[in-house]
Amino acid sequence: MPSFLYLGLIAPFLWTSLLLTNLVNAQNQMIKHPIKYRTNAGFLKYTANARSSCITLNGQNPLVTLDYGTEAMDIPLFYVEFVSDPVQVEAKYSEPYSGLDEPYRDGPFDFANGFSNTFRVETFNVTTTGRVESFFIQGGLRWQNLKPLTEGSIRVCGLGLRSANDRTPIDQLPGFFESSNSLYNEIWALGVRALQQVCIAAGTAPYTWEVTADGPYLRGQQTAQSVKGASFANYTLEFDAKIIRADTGWKVAAGVAGYGAYFVLTSNYPSQSSFVNINRTVVPPNTLASQLTTGKVNYYPLPFDVQEDQCLSGGTWGFGPYQDQTALVKDVQVYSQNVTLLYQNPMTSDEILEYGIMGNTHNLCLDGAKRDRLVWSGDFIHTSRIIQASTSRSDFISGTLDYLIDRQAGNSSVYEGFFRMEPGMGQSAKYADIYNSFSLLDYQSLILEAVAQYYKNSGDRAFLLKHWFKIEKGVETVLQLVDKQSGLAGMFFLGSSNGTAALALLAHTLTELAELAATMNATDAASLWAQHANSIKTTINQELWGSELRTLSIAGSAWEILCGIANTTQTKSIIAALSSLRLGLGYNSSTSVANSSSTNLSPFLSGFLLEAILQESRKSSSASVARTTAISVLLDQLWVAMVNQDEYYTGASWEYLSPDGRPGLDLITSHSHPWGGAPTYVFSEYVLGVQPTAAGFATWIFQPAILDINPSWARGRVSTPQGTIQASWRLSGAHKKHLQLQVCGPKHTKALVSLPFTVKSYTVNGKSKVVSKTQVNIAVTDSSCADIHVTLL
Ligand SMILES: *[C@@H]1O[C@H](CO)[C@@H](O)[C@H](O)[C@H]1NC(C)=O
Ligand SMILES: *[C@@H]1O[C@H](CO)[C@@H](O)[C@H](O)[C@H]1NC(C)=O
Ligand SMILES: *[C@@H]1O[C@H](CO)[C@@H](O)[C@H](O)[C@H]1NC(C)=O
Ligand SMILES: *[C@@H]1O[C@H](CO)[C@@H](O)[C@H](O)[C@H]1NC(C)=O
Ligand SMILES: *[C@@H]1O[C@H](CO)[C@@H](O)[C@H](O)[C@H]1NC(C)=O
Ligand SMILES: *[C@@H]1O[C@H](CO)[C@@H](O)[C@H](O)[C@H]1NC(C)=O
Ligand SMILES: *[C@@H]1O[C@H](CO)[C@@H](O)[C@H](O)[C@H]1NC(C)=O
Ligand SMILES: *[C@@H]1O[C@H](CO)[C@@H](O)[C@H](O)[C@H]1NC(C)=O
Ligand SMILES: *[C@@H]1O[C@H](CO)[C@@H](O)[C@H](O)[C@H]1NC(C)=O
Ligand SMILES: *[C@@H]1O[C@H](CO)[C@@H](O)[C@H](O)[C@H]1NC(C)=O
């Protein structure tokens, strides 16, 4: 566990009383301060807690823009050193700089509450000096504005965001990668920064509903829905609402995920409790407004079916006022058409868990910092490997997997045996069937992959024992879908159901899970699953390979290579064929993707491809132009776009890109999405080249890919349950014919240093060794180090 630095305490000349408040309230949380700020005087360096970085806002200086340099999130705060009269101060937040020009910045976010402020604009009524902080988490931003809305003057200091998240500096993490290519080092860091925003420790995300004796005290936020009305239709909803500030809001005929008709009842806006920035066009006083679509109308390319949820006569209800407003809600009752009482809840106690607002009970990693803020299962295959390569917080891997596995569909669901694909924080496991989000079949494979990967890295047998019954049931359920005639029946995110992506991924998953079954002495399952894996591989090779019907896709290409279906010749032709998928800075996901201006490049899918090509590269005996080209497209064009465009830069990996390299879904794109961060672990596992070959790194390999990729040296460390592995390699000399490798492994482990090329000669710790014509394999055991010098042919 890294210790949290306490940055609030550095300046000796600051207000002691404020610091005391800071110390008491901040509960050892680290505060991230801006790196620069802009007032009328232009951009200036921001020095945390220095007097020179206190900012006066008034008629002459009406706006400050803060730049946090890289992605930040959590509770915004500042200290008021002086305020003339009560001043209303508006804060706005955005990931990209371009978002600052929009009235609602890059929000609001239309569905998941995500234990955060779903509005990107918030207003503070500043009346006295001292600490001001948001009630809500702001989930993901690089830029912030602060602007007084009313007459008067205010002087603010100590601006920042406090967070309980692990924000250890990137180069001090247990896992690290560095190379001669500084752009690649930046790319390695992208996934790590995304991770540091989205992995939320148990109990650290505050509830967004505050329970009181008068019902939940609701501040402006996306509504949270009751699961109890999921199957209701044609009902009358009655409740008592008390507007504290400006309005109250609710949904009816809504999906449990939040889709549905939204209503806002506004007050007469008395001046003492109404912020002056209420948009009276959108929410006029004394009005019942419905279906608000302020800000951008957002279209999410979400991989799940919302049809059912959009049906307007059926669905549940939920509560949540509009931006900045506050209300109490109690005595909720629902009646059927014949006036039978269907539901009743006084809302005055903790009996409101059905609204999905219980605390975050597990160490969980979400899909993105600002949205969706859901625990998307398939995304976690990348996230968990980034954790292994960097923070080494395996408690977040097991915590997230526990959460997903505990949400397996029961026998009241047609998806019995599947794991929930995107539970929110706070949504109880006992309602998994009602939330009914299971349908992406390849996400079922990906979560099982993450289980296998976790065991390989950790050797955590207790975890396997605890969950084996459910894991086995999950695999058996996926197997029932395999139909030899038509591939798989169902919905897929990686490609069409009859394409190679879904099948090849499943073959890979079954192979991995068969190994786990063998570990568990479940010998029948082990052989059955391995048989299935083999027969799927045969099907792909016989029926899909070379067939005109074969849909070319990056995910299909990746998983054909990763699952070992493609032999060397086939792999060559798969990699060569990628050139026909080129689109802008990267690869078009599939030939079945429509040609339209809204087509996006997917770093999520491209990550699988990057791994597949480097896996092939590091076992090849000579360089290949096709591989070098493909690796360069992915790293030097696609991923570099997340590094070298300051107007969009957050230092974290993105959700989608448009073919010209801008963020793919415009402002709503998540600029901190670990699913786009695969290069972090691909660099550590393949370019540095350290990977486990037996559970918990009891045995491991050091096998770097040095042929098709351009750093001339790489070094780093990999954390294992037995201790840290240090490794490095360097090519030098005329024509780069001299290769030096150094590696130190922990106790109780055995390593194999493996180079697939023909070498002239080599030495190990100064002793020369027999020349091998084909490849070099050197054993390193039990906390010893090896210094290897190789002269290449
Ligand atoms: C709701 O009412 C409509 C119109 O009367 C009817 O067509 C529909 O079947 C009802 N739905 C349910 C679930 O009762
Ligand atoms: C701001 O706080 C002051 C002092 O409590 C109060 O008089 C004023 O009505 C408040 N304004 C709003 C908009 O809440
Ligand atoms: C109020 O909302 C409307 C509709 O979204 C928008 O066009 C307008 O710019 C907003 N006004 C302000 C002052 O933000
Ligand atoms: C009234 O509606 C409820 C729920 O829809 C139903 O169970 C009940 O049978 C109905 N009662 C009558 C008298 O129609
Ligand atoms: C369904 O599951 C419940 C609880 O897990 C169990 O009690 C019940 O027997 C099961 N029903 C069937 C038909 O399997
Ligand atoms: C599997 O069997 C081996 C040998 O009998 C035993 O050592 C091991 O503990 C068993 N594993 C489990 C998970 O039961
Ligand atoms: C896959 O399905 C699509 C659409 O359903 C169809 O057009 C295509 O021919 C199918 N391909 C194969 C290999 O069956
Ligand atoms: C690879 O597989 C193809 C198709 O099954 C086969 O024709 C070819 O001979 C194989 N090549 C090698 C090198 O094994
Ligand atoms: C994706 O690639 C295929 C094959 O080149 C092409 O038919 C399709 O139009 C492409 N889509 C876009 C958006 O370029
Ligand atoms: C896709 O559209 C772009 C621009 O509209 C065009 O340049 C390109 O040739 C198209 N690709 C295909 C395969 O039709």
PDB file of N, CA and C in Angstrom, residues 659-693:
ATOM      1  N   PRO A 659     -11.045   9.131 -36.926  1.00  0.00           N
ATOM      2  CA  PRO A 659      -9.913   8.765 -37.781  1.00  0.00           C
ATOM      3  C   PRO A 659      -8.840   9.855 -37.884  1.00  0.00           C
ATOM      4  N   ASP A 660      -9.210  11.136 -37.705  1.00  0.00           N
ATOM      5  CA  ASP A 660      -8.183  12.184 -37.780  1.00  0.00           C
ATOM      6  C   ASP A 660      -7.480  12.414 -36.440  1.00  0.00           C
ATOM      7  N   GLY A 661      -7.807  11.625 -35.421  1.00  0.00           N
ATOM      8  CA  GLY A 661      -7.051  11.679 -34.165  1.00  0.00           C
ATOM      9  C   GLY A 661      -7.696  12.503 -33.071  1.00  0.00           C
ATOM     10  N   ARG A 662      -8.818  13.158 -33.387  1.00  0.00           N
ATOM     11  CA  ARG A 662      -9.514  13.859 -32.302  1.00  0.00           C
ATOM     12  C   ARG A 662     -10.288  12.836 -31.471  1.00  0.00           C
ATOM     13  N   PRO A 663     -10.703  13.217 -30.243  1.00  0.00           N
ATOM     14  CA  PRO A 663     -11.515  12.287 -29.450  1.00  0.00           C
ATOM     15  C   PRO A 663     -12.772  11.883 -30.229  1.00  0.00           C
ATOM     16  N   GLY A 664     -13.091  10.606 -30.190  1.00  0.00           N
ATOM     17  CA  GLY A 664     -14.047  10.052 -31.138  1.00  0.00           C
ATOM     18  C   GLY A 664     -15.502  10.464 -30.993  1.00  0.00           C
ATOM     19  N   LEU A 665     -15.998  10.622 -29.788  1.00  0.00           N
ATOM     20  CA  LEU A 665     -17.415  10.937 -29.626  1.00  0.00           C
ATOM     21  C   LEU A 665     -17.569  12.410 -29.296  1.00  0.00           C
ATOM     22  N   ASP A 666     -16.631  13.211 -29.692  1.00  0.00           N
ATOM     23  CA  ASP A 666     -16.640  14.632 -29.393  1.00  0.00           C
ATOM     24  C   ASP A 666     -16.524  14.842 -27.879  1.00  0.00           C
ATOM     25  N   LEU A 667     -17.204  15.841 -27.328  1.00  0.00           N
ATOM     26  CA  LEU A 667     -16.967  16.193 -25.922  1.00  0.00           C
ATOM     27  C   LEU A 667     -17.296  15.079 -24.947  1.00  0.00           C
ATOM     28  N   ILE A 668     -18.216  14.234 -25.326  1.00  0.00           N
ATOM     29  CA  ILE A 668     -18.681  13.225 -24.393  1.00  0.00           C
ATOM     30  C   ILE A 668     -17.688  12.057 -24.272  1.00  0.00           C
ATOM     31  N   THR A 669     -16.757  11.929 -25.201  1.00  0.00           N
ATOM     32  CA  THR A 669     -15.746  10.862 -25.126  1.00  0.00           C
ATOM     33  C   THR A 669     -15.065  10.873 -23.765  1.00  0.00           C
ATOM     34  N   SER A 670     -14.913   9.715 -23.189  1.00  0.00           N
ATOM     35  CA  SER A 670     -14.139   9.643 -21.954  1.00  0.00           C
ATOM     36  C   SER A 670     -12.654   9.785 -22.307  1.00  0.00           C
ATOM     37  N   HIS A 671     -12.005  10.742 -21.658  1.00  0.00           N
ATOM     38  CA  HIS A 671     -10.571  10.944 -21.870  1.00  0.00           C
ATOM     39  C   HIS A 671      -9.770  10.223 -20.805  1.00  0.00           C
ATOM     40  N   SER A 672     -10.431   9.316 -20.081  1.00  0.00           N
ATOM     41  CA  SER A 672      -9.720   8.546 -19.071  1.00  0.00           C
ATOM     42  C   SER A 672     -10.407   7.189 -18.961  1.00  0.00           C
ATOM     43  N   HIS A 673     -10.076   6.326 -19.903  1.00  0.00           N
ATOM     44  CA  HIS A 673     -10.746   5.038 -20.051  1.00  0.00           C
ATOM     45  C   HIS A 673      -9.675   3.958 -20.127  1.00  0.00           C
ATOM     46  N   PRO A 674      -9.501   3.172 -19.073  1.00  0.00           N
ATOM     47  CA  PRO A 674      -8.445   2.158 -19.125  1.00  0.00           C
ATOM     48  C   PRO A 674      -8.621   1.152 -20.271  1.00  0.00           C
ATOM     49  N   TRP A 675      -9.824   1.032 -20.808  1.00  0.00           N
ATOM     50  CA  TRP A 675      -9.980   0.071 -21.915  1.00  0.00           C
ATOM     51  C   TRP A 675      -9.135   0.491 -23.107  1.00  0.00           C
ATOM     52  N   GLY A 676      -8.718   1.758 -23.134  1.00  0.00           N
ATOM     53  CA  GLY A 676      -7.852   2.226 -24.216  1.00  0.00           C
ATOM     54  C   GLY A 676      -6.385   2.232 -23.819  1.00  0.00           C
ATOM     55  N   GLY A 677      -6.054   1.550 -22.725  1.00  0.00           N
ATOM     56  CA  GLY A 677      -4.689   1.651 -22.196  1.00  0.00           C
ATOM     57  C   GLY A 677      -3.855   0.389 -22.323  1.00  0.00           C
ATOM     58  N   ALA A 678      -4.211  -0.496 -23.259  1.00  0.00           N
ATOM     59  CA  ALA A 678      -3.482  -1.769 -23.382  1.00  0.00           C
ATOM     60  C   ALA A 678      -1.966  -1.616 -23.539  1.00  0.00           C
ATOM     61  N   PRO A 679      -1.458  -0.556 -24.212  1.00  0.00           N
ATOM     62  CA  PRO A 679       0.011  -0.488 -24.353  1.00  0.00           C
ATOM     63  C   PRO A 679       0.746  -0.563 -23.019  1.00  0.00           C
ATOM     64  N   THR A 680       0.135  -0.148 -21.929  1.00  0.00           N
ATOM     65  CA  THR A 680       0.828  -0.219 -20.632  1.00  0.00           C
ATOM     66  C   THR A 680       1.287  -1.650 -20.364  1.00  0.00           C
ATOM     67  N   TYR A 681       0.346  -2.587 -20.440  1.00  0.00           N
ATOM     68  CA  TYR A 681       0.775  -3.960 -20.110  1.00  0.00           C
ATOM     69  C   TYR A 681       1.476  -4.637 -21.271  1.00  0.00           C
ATOM     70  N   VAL A 682       1.142  -4.229 -22.500  1.00  0.00           N
ATOM     71  CA  VAL A 682       1.843  -4.837 -23.639  1.00  0.00           C
ATOM     72  C   VAL A 682       3.324  -4.449 -23.595  1.00  0.00           C
ATOM     73  N   PHE A 683       3.634  -3.207 -23.270  1.00  0.00           N
ATOM     74  CA  PHE A 683       5.044  -2.810 -23.123  1.00  0.00           C
ATOM     75  C   PHE A 683       5.718  -3.611 -22.014  1.00  0.00           C
ATOM     76  N   SER A 684       5.053  -3.731 -20.862  1.00  0.00           N
ATOM     77  CA  SER A 684       5.692  -4.430 -19.744  1.00  0.00           C
ATOM     78  C   SER A 684       5.855  -5.926 -20.037  1.00  0.00           C
ATOM     79  N   GLU A 685       4.815  -6.523 -20.620  1.00  0.00           N
ATOM     80  CA  GLU A 685       4.845  -7.978 -20.810  1.00  0.00           C
ATOM     81  C   GLU A 685       5.625  -8.410 -22.061  1.00  0.00           C
ATOM     82  N   TYR A 686       5.647  -7.556 -23.086  1.00  0.00           N
ATOM     83  CA  TYR A 686       6.262  -7.991 -24.348  1.00  0.00           C
ATOM     84  C   TYR A 686       7.489  -7.185 -24.753  1.00  0.00           C
ATOM     85  N   VAL A 687       7.525  -5.890 -24.486  1.00  0.00           N
ATOM     86  CA  VAL A 687       8.690  -5.101 -24.910  1.00  0.00           C
ATOM     87  C   VAL A 687       9.760  -5.180 -23.816  1.00  0.00           C
ATOM     88  N   LEU A 688       9.364  -4.971 -22.571  1.00  0.00           N
ATOM     89  CA  LEU A 688      10.278  -5.335 -21.492  1.00  0.00           C
ATOM     90  C   LEU A 688      10.373  -6.873 -21.496  1.00  0.00           C
ATOM     91  N   GLY A 689       9.217  -7.509 -21.588  1.00  0.00           N
ATOM     92  CA  GLY A 689       9.198  -8.937 -21.884  1.00  0.00           C
ATOM     93  C   GLY A 689       9.095  -9.865 -20.689  1.00  0.00           C
ATOM     94  N   VAL A 690       8.493  -9.403 -19.602  1.00  0.00           N
ATOM     95  CA  VAL A 690       8.401 -10.249 -18.405  1.00  0.00           C
ATOM     96  C   VAL A 690       6.957 -10.728 -18.219  1.00  0.00           C
ATOM     97  N   GLN A 691       6.764 -12.033 -18.186  1.00  0.00           N
ATOM     98  CA  GLN A 691       5.416 -12.617 -18.028  1.00  0.00           C
ATOM     99  C   GLN A 691       5.491 -13.887 -17.188  1.00  0.00           C
ATOM    100  N   PRO A 692       4.433 -14.156 -16.389  1.00  0.00           N
ATOM    101  CA  PRO A 692       4.430 -15.422 -15.645  1.00  0.00           C
ATOM    102  C   PRO A 692       4.177 -16.589 -16.606  1.00  0.00           C
ATOM    103  N   THR A 693       4.786 -17.741 -16.312  1.00  0.00           N
ATOM    104  CA  THR A 693       4.452 -18.955 -17.063  1.00  0.00           C
ATOM    105  C   THR A 693       3.814 -19.992 -16.145  1.00  0.00           C
TER     106      THR A 693
END
